[in-house]
């Protein structure tokens, strides 16, 4: 089944404890990106990647890192999480520029 | 800066009725517009994508229109069903950022179909 898989789906952590949210797609998509969704603010892009080893900042990249060493994987790294990073995170991918975006099921992160 | 607005934030409609959801955007220089639905606790499901050169797209009971010059899109749902209950989001992809898949999302309309 074609899909975008995120893990973990739910996580509660404490301030400063490094964590990684993994994202994997099995559709050979070139483009991958991360969004966060917050009440009243909608979805905002954190980082995106146009292909392997090509990444760039979105609208709200502060406090996050990403890497794209393989086409299928695009992990989101929070080096030192803070409470304002408590949010619902989505990974998305698309085959090529301008095509349909496929979203993962989301990862709900709480930072205490 | 592109801003996308969806009004109303919530809508309740009796089952069987036809309905229209609205999406407005401030910058008409878009590459395309996409409609999604989001079910509670789940990710976003892509419904329809309209290229900037198109006026409408149809999929089953769904029809999306685009009026780029006025900065508006509508999602028409025919013969609504309880399974249509979800939050509907629209998102625009800017022409100026071609090569970046960044979408600007509206905050959505939460639709409830009353049996």
PDB file of N, CA and C in Angstrom, chain A residues 7-82:
ATOM      1  N   UNK A   7       6.667   7.833  12.703  1.00  0.00           N
ATOM      2  CA  UNK A   7       6.807   7.261  14.039  1.00  0.00           C
ATOM      3  C   UNK A   7       7.666   8.156  14.917  1.00  0.00           C
ATOM      4  N   UNK A   8       7.315   8.297  16.217  1.00  0.00           N
ATOM      5  CA  UNK A   8       6.132   7.708  16.843  1.00  0.00           C
ATOM      6  C   UNK A   8       4.864   8.492  16.523  1.00  0.00           C
ATOM      7  N   UNK A   9       3.717   7.898  16.772  1.00  0.00           N
ATOM      8  CA  UNK A   9       2.455   8.598  16.569  1.00  0.00           C
ATOM      9  C   UNK A   9       2.150   9.515  17.748  1.00  0.00           C
ATOM     10  N   UNK A  10       2.579   9.106  18.924  1.00  0.00           N
ATOM     11  CA  UNK A  10       2.373   9.913  20.121  1.00  0.00           C
ATOM     12  C   UNK A  10       3.651   9.881  20.951  1.00  0.00           C
ATOM     13  N   UNK A  11       4.008  11.034  21.499  1.00  0.00           N
ATOM     14  CA  UNK A  11       5.214  11.097  22.317  1.00  0.00           C
ATOM     15  C   UNK A  11       5.076  12.219  23.323  1.00  0.00           C
ATOM     16  N   UNK A  12       5.395  11.893  24.564  1.00  0.00           N
ATOM     17  CA  UNK A  12       5.505  12.892  25.618  1.00  0.00           C
ATOM     18  C   UNK A  12       6.947  12.891  26.072  1.00  0.00           C
ATOM     19  N   UNK A  13       7.567  14.048  26.075  1.00  0.00           N
ATOM     20  CA  UNK A  13       8.968  14.146  26.466  1.00  0.00           C
ATOM     21  C   UNK A  13       9.165  15.374  27.347  1.00  0.00           C
ATOM     22  N   UNK A  14      10.396  15.565  27.752  1.00  0.00           N
ATOM     23  CA  UNK A  14      10.711  16.708  28.617  1.00  0.00           C
ATOM     24  C   UNK A  14      11.637  17.668  27.879  1.00  0.00           C
ATOM     25  N   UNK A  15      11.634  18.890  28.337  1.00  0.00           N
ATOM     26  CA  UNK A  15      12.458  19.933  27.732  1.00  0.00           C
ATOM     27  C   UNK A  15      13.917  19.501  27.662  1.00  0.00           C
ATOM     28  N   UNK A  16      14.498  19.679  26.477  1.00  0.00           N
ATOM     29  CA  UNK A  16      15.923  19.445  26.304  1.00  0.00           C
ATOM     30  C   UNK A  16      16.328  18.041  25.909  1.00  0.00           C
ATOM     31  N   UNK A  17      15.407  17.103  25.925  1.00  0.00           N
ATOM     32  CA  UNK A  17      15.752  15.724  25.585  1.00  0.00           C
ATOM     33  C   UNK A  17      15.584  15.508  24.086  1.00  0.00           C
ATOM     34  N   UNK A  18      16.691  15.323  23.399  1.00  0.00           N
ATOM     35  CA  UNK A  18      16.688  15.197  21.948  1.00  0.00           C
ATOM     36  C   UNK A  18      15.757  14.091  21.476  1.00  0.00           C
ATOM     37  N   UNK A  19      15.038  14.364  20.401  1.00  0.00           N
ATOM     38  CA  UNK A  19      14.178  13.328  19.843  1.00  0.00           C
ATOM     39  C   UNK A  19      14.133  13.429  18.321  1.00  0.00           C
ATOM     40  N   UNK A  20      13.781  12.308  17.720  1.00  0.00           N
ATOM     41  CA  UNK A  20      13.662  12.228  16.261  1.00  0.00           C
ATOM     42  C   UNK A  20      12.313  11.638  15.901  1.00  0.00           C
ATOM     43  N   UNK A  21      11.634  12.278  14.992  1.00  0.00           N
ATOM     44  CA  UNK A  21      10.399  11.748  14.430  1.00  0.00           C
ATOM     45  C   UNK A  21      10.735  11.247  13.030  1.00  0.00           C
ATOM     46  N   UNK A  22      10.509   9.970  12.805  1.00  0.00           N
ATOM     47  CA  UNK A  22      10.873   9.411  11.506  1.00  0.00           C
ATOM     48  C   UNK A  22       9.719   9.537  10.519  1.00  0.00           C
ATOM     49  N   UNK A  23      10.083   9.615   9.242  1.00  0.00           N
ATOM     50  CA  UNK A  23       9.106   9.669   8.158  1.00  0.00           C
ATOM     51  C   UNK A  23       9.654   8.843   7.007  1.00  0.00           C
ATOM     52  N   UNK A  24       8.828   7.941   6.502  1.00  0.00           N
ATOM     53  CA  UNK A  24       9.255   7.095   5.407  1.00  0.00           C
ATOM     54  C   UNK A  24       8.118   6.973   4.397  1.00  0.00           C
ATOM     55  N   UNK A  25       8.462   7.071   3.098  1.00  0.00           N
ATOM     56  CA  UNK A  25       7.449   6.885   2.057  1.00  0.00           C
ATOM     57  C   UNK A  25       7.912   5.794   1.098  1.00  0.00           C
ATOM     58  N   UNK A  26       6.941   5.038   0.595  1.00  0.00           N
ATOM     59  CA  UNK A  26       7.260   3.901  -0.274  1.00  0.00           C
ATOM     60  C   UNK A  26       6.812   4.140  -1.720  1.00  0.00           C
ATOM     61  N   UNK A  27       6.722   5.394  -2.112  1.00  0.00           N
ATOM     62  CA  UNK A  27       6.193   5.728  -3.434  1.00  0.00           C
ATOM     63  C   UNK A  27       7.263   6.303  -4.368  1.00  0.00           C
ATOM     64  N   UNK A  28       8.507   6.280  -3.930  1.00  0.00           N
ATOM     65  CA  UNK A  28       9.601   6.830  -4.730  1.00  0.00           C
ATOM     66  C   UNK A  28       9.390   8.321  -5.051  1.00  0.00           C
ATOM     67  N   UNK A  29       8.788   9.034  -4.104  1.00  0.00           N
ATOM     68  CA  UNK A  29       8.545  10.464  -4.292  1.00  0.00           C
ATOM     69  C   UNK A  29       9.826  11.256  -4.126  1.00  0.00           C
ATOM     70  N   UNK A  30       9.943  12.292  -4.938  1.00  0.00           N
ATOM     71  CA  UNK A  30      11.109  13.164  -4.841  1.00  0.00           C
ATOM     72  C   UNK A  30      10.990  14.162  -3.689  1.00  0.00           C
ATOM     73  N   UNK A  31       9.792  14.723  -3.525  1.00  0.00           N
ATOM     74  CA  UNK A  31       9.594  15.809  -2.588  1.00  0.00           C
ATOM     75  C   UNK A  31       9.045  15.292  -1.262  1.00  0.00           C
ATOM     76  N   UNK A  32       9.637  15.786  -0.186  1.00  0.00           N
ATOM     77  CA  UNK A  32       9.117  15.485   1.137  1.00  0.00           C
ATOM     78  C   UNK A  32       9.171  16.752   1.974  1.00  0.00           C
ATOM     79  N   UNK A  33       8.256  16.843   2.930  1.00  0.00           N
ATOM     80  CA  UNK A  33       8.237  18.040   3.769  1.00  0.00           C
ATOM     81  C   UNK A  33       7.617  17.735   5.118  1.00  0.00           C
ATOM     82  N   UNK A  34       7.875  18.609   6.050  1.00  0.00           N
ATOM     83  CA  UNK A  34       7.307  18.526   7.389  1.00  0.00           C
ATOM     84  C   UNK A  34       6.469  19.759   7.662  1.00  0.00           C
ATOM     85  N   UNK A  35       5.306  19.515   8.292  1.00  0.00           N
ATOM     86  CA  UNK A  35       4.408  20.582   8.715  1.00  0.00           C
ATOM     87  C   UNK A  35       4.084  20.381  10.186  1.00  0.00           C
ATOM     88  N   UNK A  36       3.762  21.474  10.829  1.00  0.00           N
ATOM     89  CA  UNK A  36       3.174  21.383  12.161  1.00  0.00           C
ATOM     90  C   UNK A  36       1.803  22.047  12.119  1.00  0.00           C
ATOM     91  N   UNK A  37       0.895  21.497  12.919  1.00  0.00           N
ATOM     92  CA  UNK A  37      -0.469  22.008  12.947  1.00  0.00           C
ATOM     93  C   UNK A  37      -0.807  22.433  14.358  1.00  0.00           C
ATOM     94  N   UNK A  38      -1.200  23.689  14.506  1.00  0.00           N
ATOM     95  CA  UNK A  38      -1.541  24.252  15.800  1.00  0.00           C
ATOM     96  C   UNK A  38      -2.905  24.925  15.712  1.00  0.00           C
ATOM     97  N   UNK A  39      -3.694  24.846  16.774  1.00  0.00           N
ATOM     98  CA  UNK A  39      -5.037  25.441  16.756  1.00  0.00           C
ATOM     99  C   UNK A  39      -5.001  26.911  16.398  1.00  0.00           C
ATOM    100  N   UNK A  40      -5.834  27.308  15.476  1.00  0.00           N
ATOM    101  CA  UNK A  40      -5.917  28.707  15.077  1.00  0.00           C
ATOM    102  C   UNK A  40      -4.839  29.166  14.122  1.00  0.00           C
ATOM    103  N   UNK A  41      -3.810  28.357  13.937  1.00  0.00           N
ATOM    104  CA  UNK A  41      -2.699  28.741  13.054  1.00  0.00           C
ATOM    105  C   UNK A  41      -2.648  27.898  11.787  1.00  0.00           C
ATOM    106  N   UNK A  42      -3.371  26.814  11.766  1.00  0.00           N
ATOM    107  CA  UNK A  42      -3.354  25.949  10.595  1.00  0.00           C
ATOM    108  C   UNK A  42      -2.053  25.167  10.491  1.00  0.00           C
ATOM    109  N   UNK A  43      -1.787  24.685   9.312  1.00  0.00           N
ATOM    110  CA  UNK A  43      -0.555  23.948   9.052  1.00  0.00           C
ATOM    111  C   UNK A  43       0.519  24.897   8.529  1.00  0.00           C
ATOM    112  N   UNK A  44       1.696  24.752   9.075  1.00  0.00           N
ATOM    113  CA  UNK A  44       2.823  25.590   8.649  1.00  0.00           C
ATOM    114  C   UNK A  44       4.006  24.691   8.321  1.00  0.00           C
ATOM    115  N   UNK A  45       4.683  25.023   7.234  1.00  0.00           N
ATOM    116  CA  UNK A  45       5.790  24.183   6.793  1.00  0.00           C
ATOM    117  C   UNK A  45       7.042  24.446   7.631  1.00  0.00           C
ATOM    118  N   UNK A  46       7.710  23.374   8.020  1.00  0.00           N
ATOM    119  CA  UNK A  46       8.925  23.479   8.825  1.00  0.00           C
ATOM    120  C   UNK A  46      10.155  23.392   7.921  1.00  0.00           C
ATOM    121  N   UNK A  47      10.276  22.295   7.192  1.00  0.00           N
ATOM    122  CA  UNK A  47      11.361  22.070   6.238  1.00  0.00           C
ATOM    123  C   UNK A  47      10.812  21.288   5.055  1.00  0.00           C
ATOM    124  N   UNK A  48      11.513  21.369   3.960  1.00  0.00           N
ATOM    125  CA  UNK A  48      11.166  20.564   2.805  1.00  0.00           C
ATOM    126  C   UNK A  48      12.440  20.036   2.155  1.00  0.00           C
ATOM    127  N   UNK A  49      12.251  19.031   1.299  1.00  0.00           N
ATOM    128  CA  UNK A  49      13.379  18.451   0.586  1.00  0.00           C
ATOM    129  C   UNK A  49      12.962  18.150  -0.846  1.00  0.00           C
ATOM    130  N   UNK A  50      13.734  18.643  -1.793  1.00  0.00           N
ATOM    131  CA  UNK A  50      13.412  18.410  -3.197  1.00  0.00           C
ATOM    132  C   UNK A  50      13.983  17.095  -3.706  1.00  0.00           C
ATOM    133  N   UNK A  51      14.989  16.591  -3.021  1.00  0.00           N
ATOM    134  CA  UNK A  51      15.561  15.298  -3.403  1.00  0.00           C
ATOM    135  C   UNK A  51      16.641  14.941  -2.392  1.00  0.00           C
ATOM    136  N   UNK A  52      17.310  13.834  -2.616  1.00  0.00           N
ATOM    137  CA  UNK A  52      18.353  13.399  -1.693  1.00  0.00           C
ATOM    138  C   UNK A  52      19.402  14.496  -1.538  1.00  0.00           C
ATOM    139  N   UNK A  53      19.738  14.772  -0.292  1.00  0.00           N
ATOM    140  CA  UNK A  53      20.758  15.757   0.073  1.00  0.00           C
ATOM    141  C   UNK A  53      20.371  17.198  -0.285  1.00  0.00           C
ATOM    142  N   UNK A  54      19.117  17.437  -0.631  1.00  0.00           N
ATOM    143  CA  UNK A  54      18.651  18.800  -0.942  1.00  0.00           C
ATOM    144  C   UNK A  54      17.515  19.153   0.007  1.00  0.00           C
ATOM    145  N   UNK A  55      17.812  20.008   0.982  1.00  0.00           N
ATOM    146  CA  UNK A  55      16.787  20.422   1.944  1.00  0.00           C
ATOM    147  C   UNK A  55      16.820  21.939   2.089  1.00  0.00           C
ATOM    148  N   UNK A  56      15.708  22.485   2.547  1.00  0.00           N
ATOM    149  CA  UNK A  56      15.656  23.937   2.770  1.00  0.00           C
ATOM    150  C   UNK A  56      14.578  24.256   3.789  1.00  0.00           C
ATOM    151  N   UNK A  57      14.681  25.459   4.339  1.00  0.00           N
ATOM    152  CA  UNK A  57      13.770  25.885   5.393  1.00  0.00           C
ATOM    153  C   UNK A  57      12.408  26.263   4.840  1.00  0.00           C
ATOM    154  N   UNK A  58      11.403  25.974   5.662  1.00  0.00           N
ATOM    155  CA  UNK A  58      10.067  26.447   5.381  1.00  0.00           C
ATOM    156  C   UNK A  58       9.789  27.713   6.173  1.00  0.00           C
ATOM    157  N   UNK A  59       8.575  27.824   6.667  1.00  0.00           N
ATOM    158  CA  UNK A  59       8.170  29.036   7.378  1.00  0.00           C
ATOM    159  C   UNK A  59       8.615  29.077   8.842  1.00  0.00           C
ATOM    160  N   UNK A  60       8.687  27.913   9.476  1.00  0.00           N
ATOM    161  CA  UNK A  60       8.976  27.876  10.914  1.00  0.00           C
ATOM    162  C   UNK A  60      10.066  26.858  11.227  1.00  0.00           C
ATOM    163  N   UNK A  61      11.302  27.062  10.748  1.00  0.00           N
ATOM    164  CA  UNK A  61      12.335  26.047  10.922  1.00  0.00           C
ATOM    165  C   UNK A  61      13.079  26.089  12.263  1.00  0.00           C
ATOM    166  N   UNK A  62      12.881  27.164  13.040  1.00  0.00           N
ATOM    167  CA  UNK A  62      13.682  27.335  14.252  1.00  0.00           C
ATOM    168  C   UNK A  62      13.447  26.183  15.219  1.00  0.00           C
ATOM    169  N   UNK A  63      14.540  25.608  15.692  1.00  0.00           N
ATOM    170  CA  UNK A  63      14.469  24.532  16.669  1.00  0.00           C
ATOM    171  C   UNK A  63      14.391  23.140  16.063  1.00  0.00           C
ATOM    172  N   UNK A  64      14.417  23.066  14.740  1.00  0.00           N
ATOM    173  CA  UNK A  64      14.311  21.781  14.047  1.00  0.00           C
ATOM    174  C   UNK A  64      15.497  21.565  13.108  1.00  0.00           C
ATOM    175  N   UNK A  65      15.792  20.304  12.856  1.00  0.00           N
ATOM    176  CA  UNK A  65      16.748  19.914  11.827  1.00  0.00           C
ATOM    177  C   UNK A  65      16.155  18.767  11.036  1.00  0.00           C
ATOM    178  N   UNK A  66      16.626  18.623   9.809  1.00  0.00           N
ATOM    179  CA  UNK A  66      16.199  17.503   8.976  1.00  0.00           C
ATOM    180  C   UNK A  66      17.405  16.964   8.226  1.00  0.00           C
ATOM    181  N   UNK A  67      17.238  15.782   7.658  1.00  0.00           N
ATOM    182  CA  UNK A  67      18.244  15.230   6.761  1.00  0.00           C
ATOM    183  C   UNK A  67      17.549  14.393   5.705  1.00  0.00           C
ATOM    184  N   UNK A  68      18.175  14.261   4.554  1.00  0.00           N
ATOM    185  CA  UNK A  68      17.614  13.429   3.484  1.00  0.00           C
ATOM    186  C   UNK A  68      18.768  12.645   2.858  1.00  0.00           C
ATOM    187  N   UNK A  69      19.146  11.599   3.541  1.00  0.00           N
ATOM    188  CA  UNK A  69      20.250  10.761   3.068  1.00  0.00           C
ATOM    189  C   UNK A  69      19.767   9.708   2.076  1.00  0.00           C
ATOM    190  N   UNK A  70      18.507   9.334   2.203  1.00  0.00           N
ATOM    191  CA  UNK A  70      17.912   8.372   1.287  1.00  0.00           C
ATOM    192  C   UNK A  70      16.616   8.969   0.774  1.00  0.00           C
ATOM    193  N   UNK A  71      16.214   8.562  -0.400  1.00  0.00           N
ATOM    194  CA  UNK A  71      15.020   9.129  -1.004  1.00  0.00           C
ATOM    195  C   UNK A  71      13.780   8.869  -0.163  1.00  0.00           C
ATOM    196  N   UNK A  72      13.685   7.717   0.474  1.00  0.00           N
ATOM    197  CA  UNK A  72      12.458   7.334   1.139  1.00  0.00           C
ATOM    198  C   UNK A  72      12.313   7.930   2.538  1.00  0.00           C
ATOM    199  N   UNK A  73      13.396   8.377   3.152  1.00  0.00           N
ATOM    200  CA  UNK A  73      13.345   8.805   4.548  1.00  0.00           C
ATOM    201  C   UNK A  73      13.625  10.291   4.726  1.00  0.00           C
ATOM    202  N   UNK A  74      12.898  10.892   5.642  1.00  0.00           N
ATOM    203  CA  UNK A  74      13.068  12.329   5.899  1.00  0.00           C
ATOM    204  C   UNK A  74      12.775  12.588   7.382  1.00  0.00           C
ATOM    205  N   UNK A  75      13.727  12.275   8.255  1.00  0.00           N
ATOM    206  CA  UNK A  75      13.487  12.442   9.686  1.00  0.00           C
ATOM    207  C   UNK A  75      13.513  13.901  10.139  1.00  0.00           C
ATOM    208  N   UNK A  76      12.715  14.184  11.140  1.00  0.00           N
ATOM    209  CA  UNK A  76      12.664  15.508  11.772  1.00  0.00           C
ATOM    210  C   UNK A  76      13.319  15.394  13.145  1.00  0.00           C
ATOM    211  N   UNK A  77      14.306  16.226  13.380  1.00  0.00           N
ATOM    212  CA  UNK A  77      15.093  16.154  14.609  1.00  0.00           C
ATOM    213  C   UNK A  77      14.857  17.404  15.450  1.00  0.00           C
ATOM    214  N   UNK A  78      14.541  17.165  16.723  1.00  0.00           N
ATOM    215  CA  UNK A  78      14.437  18.256  17.674  1.00  0.00           C
ATOM    216  C   UNK A  78      15.605  18.093  18.640  1.00  0.00           C
ATOM    217  N   UNK A  79      16.623  18.903  18.470  1.00  0.00           N
ATOM    218  CA  UNK A  79      17.847  18.749  19.245  1.00  0.00           C
ATOM    219  C   UNK A  79      17.612  19.035  20.729  1.00  0.00           C
ATOM    220  N   UNK A  80      16.858  20.080  21.021  1.00  0.00           N
ATOM    221  CA  UNK A  80      16.580  20.452  22.411  1.00  0.00           C
ATOM    222  C   UNK A  80      15.134  20.947  22.484  1.00  0.00           C
ATOM    223  N   UNK A  81      14.204  20.007  22.567  1.00  0.00           N
ATOM    224  CA  UNK A  81      12.788  20.384  22.500  1.00  0.00           C
ATOM    225  C   UNK A  81      12.387  21.357  23.605  1.00  0.00           C
ATOM    226  N   UNK A  82      11.465  22.235  23.253  1.00  0.00           N
ATOM    227  CA  UNK A  82      10.913  23.182  24.218  1.00  0.00           C
ATOM    228  C   UNK A  82       9.386  23.086  24.179  1.00  0.00           C
TER     229      UNK A  82
END
